[in-house]
PDB file of C-alpha atoms in Angstrom:
ATOM      1  CA  MET A   1     -72.020  -4.419-118.169  1.00 42.00           C
ATOM      2  CA  VAL A   2     -70.909  -0.828-118.579  1.00 44.00           C
ATOM      3  CA  VAL A   3     -72.062  -0.006-115.044  1.00 47.00           C
ATOM      4  CA  THR A   4     -70.010  -2.863-113.593  1.00 51.00           C
ATOM      5  CA  HIS A   5     -66.920  -1.764-115.521  1.00 52.00           C
ATOM      6  CA  HIS A   6     -67.434   1.826-114.361  1.00 50.00           C
ATOM      7  CA  ARG A   7     -67.760   0.730-110.722  1.00 52.00           C
ATOM      8  CA  ALA A   8     -64.630  -1.418-110.937  1.00 53.00           C
ATOM      9  CA  ARG A   9     -62.700   1.447-112.498  1.00 53.00           C
ATOM     10  CA  ARG A  10     -63.934   3.856-109.837  1.00 53.00           C
ATOM     11  CA  TRP A  11     -62.997   1.387-107.082  1.00 51.00           C
ATOM     12  CA  ARG A  12     -59.482   1.027-108.523  1.00 54.00           C
ATOM     13  CA  MET A  13     -59.134   4.801-108.634  1.00 52.00           C
ATOM     14  CA  LEU A  14     -60.316   5.181-105.030  1.00 55.00           C
ATOM     15  CA  SER A  15     -57.995   2.388-103.956  1.00 58.00           C
ATOM     16  CA  TRP A  16     -55.090   4.091-105.726  1.00 53.00           C
ATOM     17  CA  GLN A  17     -55.919   7.428-104.095  1.00 57.00           C
ATOM     18  CA  GLN A  18     -56.121   5.858-100.639  1.00 59.00           C
ATOM     19  CA  ASN A  19     -52.796   4.118-101.156  1.00 61.00           C
ATOM     20  CA  PHE A  20     -51.245   7.348-102.401  1.00 61.00           C
ATOM     21  CA  TRP A  21     -52.383   9.313 -99.352  1.00 59.00           C
ATOM     22  CA  SER A  22     -51.275   6.517 -97.023  1.00 65.00           C
ATOM     23  CA  LEU A  23     -47.822   6.521 -98.607  1.00 62.00           C
ATOM     24  CA  LEU A  24     -47.654  10.304 -98.397  1.00 61.00           C
ATOM     25  CA  LEU A  25     -48.590  10.183 -94.718  1.00 63.00           C
ATOM     26  CA  VAL A  26     -45.958   7.542 -93.980  1.00 62.00           C
ATOM     27  CA  ALA A  27     -43.348   9.563 -95.891  1.00 64.00           C
ATOM     28  CA  SER A  28     -44.123  12.649 -93.818  1.00 64.00           C
ATOM     29  CA  TRP A  29     -43.904  10.563 -90.640  1.00 59.00           C
ATOM     30  CA  GLN A  30     -40.519   9.222 -91.740  1.00 59.00           C
ATOM     31  CA  ARG A  31     -39.243  12.759 -92.095  1.00 62.00           C
ATOM     32  CA  SER A  32     -40.508  13.686 -88.630  1.00 63.00           C
ATOM     33  CA  GLY A  33     -39.336  10.442 -86.972  1.00 60.00           C
ATOM     34  CA  ARG A  34     -42.813   9.217 -85.963  1.00 59.00           C
ATOM     35  CA  THR A  35     -42.746   6.151 -88.207  1.00 57.00           C
ATOM     36  CA  SER A  36     -41.027   3.899 -85.686  1.00 62.00           C
ATOM     37  CA  LEU A  37     -43.616   4.721 -83.017  1.00 64.00           C
ATOM     38  CA  TRP A  38     -46.464   4.048 -85.459  1.00 60.00           C
ATOM     39  CA  LEU A  39     -44.916   0.738 -86.538  1.00 63.00           C
ATOM     40  CA  GLN A  40     -44.426  -0.340 -82.918  1.00 64.00           C
ATOM     41  CA  GLN A  41     -48.066   0.397 -82.103  1.00 65.00           C
ATOM     42  CA  ARG A  42     -49.237  -1.364 -85.257  1.00 63.00           C
ATOM     43  CA  ARG A  43     -47.199  -4.478 -84.476  1.00 63.00           C
ATOM     44  CA  ARG A  44     -48.526  -4.550 -80.921  1.00 68.00           C
ATOM     45  CA  ARG A  45     -52.131  -4.284 -82.067  1.00 65.00           C
ATOM     46  CA  GLY A  46     -51.807  -6.708 -84.957  1.00 59.00           C
ATOM     47  CA  PRO A  47     -53.871  -6.568 -88.127  1.00 58.00           C
ATOM     48  CA  ARG A  48     -57.360  -5.103 -87.897  1.00 58.00           C
ATOM     49  CA  SER A  49     -59.012  -8.140 -89.413  1.00 57.00           C
ATOM     50  CA  SER A  50     -57.755 -10.472 -86.675  1.00 53.00           C
ATOM     51  CA  ARG A  51     -59.237  -8.254 -83.953  1.00 56.00           C
ATOM     52  CA  ASP A  52     -62.546  -8.033 -85.760  1.00 59.00           C
ATOM     53  CA  SER A  53     -62.712 -11.717 -86.589  1.00 70.00           C
ATOM     54  CA  GLY A  54     -61.968 -12.634 -82.974  1.00 73.00           C
ATOM     55  CA  ALA A  55     -64.941 -10.598 -81.806  1.00 78.00           C
ATOM     56  CA  ASN A  56     -67.113 -12.093 -84.550  1.00 80.00           C
ATOM     57  CA  VAL A  57     -66.080 -15.632 -83.641  1.00 80.00           C
ATOM     58  CA  LYS A  58     -66.928 -15.025 -79.987  1.00 84.00           C
ATOM     59  CA  ARG A  59     -70.311 -13.514 -80.906  1.00 84.00           C
ATOM     60  CA  LEU A  60     -71.114 -16.412 -83.237  1.00 85.00           C
ATOM     61  CA  GLU A  61     -70.149 -18.955 -80.563  1.00 87.00           C
ATOM     62  CA  ILE A  62     -72.509 -17.310 -78.070  1.00 88.00           C
ATOM     63  CA  GLU A  63     -75.352 -17.160 -80.614  1.00 89.00           C
ATOM     64  CA  THR A  64     -74.802 -20.799 -81.629  1.00 89.00           C
ATOM     65  CA  ASP A  65     -74.815 -21.981 -78.011  1.00 88.00           C
ATOM     66  CA  ALA A  66     -78.053 -20.083 -77.377  1.00 89.00           C
ATOM     67  CA  LYS A  67     -79.692 -21.647 -80.460  1.00 89.00           C
ATOM     68  CA  ILE A  68     -78.540 -25.148 -79.478  1.00 87.00           C
ATOM     69  CA  ASN A  69     -79.925 -24.706 -75.958  1.00 85.00           C
ATOM     70  CA  HIS A  70     -83.225 -23.459 -77.385  1.00 89.00           C
ATOM     71  CA  LEU A  71     -83.484 -26.488 -79.691  1.00 88.00           C
ATOM     72  CA  LYS A  72     -82.682 -28.870 -76.817  1.00 86.00           C
ATOM     73  CA  ASN A  73     -85.378 -27.284 -74.655  1.00 87.00           C
ATOM     74  CA  GLU A  74     -87.949 -27.474 -77.451  1.00 86.00           C
ATOM     75  CA  ALA A  75     -87.061 -31.103 -78.187  1.00 84.00           C
ATOM     76  CA  ALA A  76     -87.377 -32.021 -74.514  1.00 85.00           C
ATOM     77  CA  ARG A  77     -90.716 -30.230 -74.300  1.00 86.00           C
ATOM     78  CA  ILE A  78     -92.348 -31.969 -77.272  1.00 85.00           C
ATOM     79  CA  SER A  79     -90.608 -35.366 -77.252  1.00 84.00           C
ATOM     80  CA  HIS A  80     -93.226 -36.928 -74.960  1.00 84.00           C
ATOM     81  CA  ASP A  81     -96.044 -35.754 -77.252  1.00 84.00           C
ATOM     82  CA  VAL A  82     -94.267 -37.095 -80.337  1.00 82.00           C
ATOM     83  CA  VAL A  83     -93.720 -40.511 -78.723  1.00 84.00           C
ATOM     84  CA  GLN A  84     -97.389 -40.717 -77.725  1.00 85.00           C
ATOM     85  CA  MET A  85     -98.517 -39.767 -81.231  1.00 85.00           C
ATOM     86  CA  LEU A  86     -96.255 -42.408 -82.808  1.00 84.00           C
ATOM     87  CA  LEU A  87     -97.444 -45.088 -80.374  1.00 85.00           C
ATOM     88  CA  ASN A  88    -101.068 -44.256 -81.169  1.00 85.00           C
ATOM     89  CA  ASN A  89    -100.411 -44.508 -84.918  1.00 82.00           C
ATOM     90  CA  VAL A  90     -98.505 -47.776 -84.595  1.00 81.00           C
ATOM     91  CA  THR A  91    -100.931 -49.496 -82.236  1.00 82.00           C
ATOM     92  CA  THR A  92    -104.129 -48.366 -83.952  1.00 78.00           C
ATOM     93  CA  MET A  93    -105.527 -51.025 -86.267  1.00 66.00           C
ATOM     94  CA  LYS A  94    -107.022 -49.635 -89.438  1.00 65.00           C
ATOM     95  CA  ASN A  95    -109.288 -51.813 -91.563  1.00 55.00           C
TER      96      ASN A  95
END
């Protein structure tokens, strides 16, 4: 319990430090006039998460299609054997 609290406290401190340095960087850019250029580039690119999630969605779609095709091929390969096995079990008379 103490370890978890310590990690959460450390994370909050790191988060605060990162935010502080980000704000300091933006403030220095405002003084030099580079803020508008940075904001224009940021708006054009969009949020980082949307770019990453788009790539992940595409990768997952490709992997899912490959798995579905593999399952279809396996089902087609063994379906005849399964039908024959079921017919043998159904038609065999056991005393």
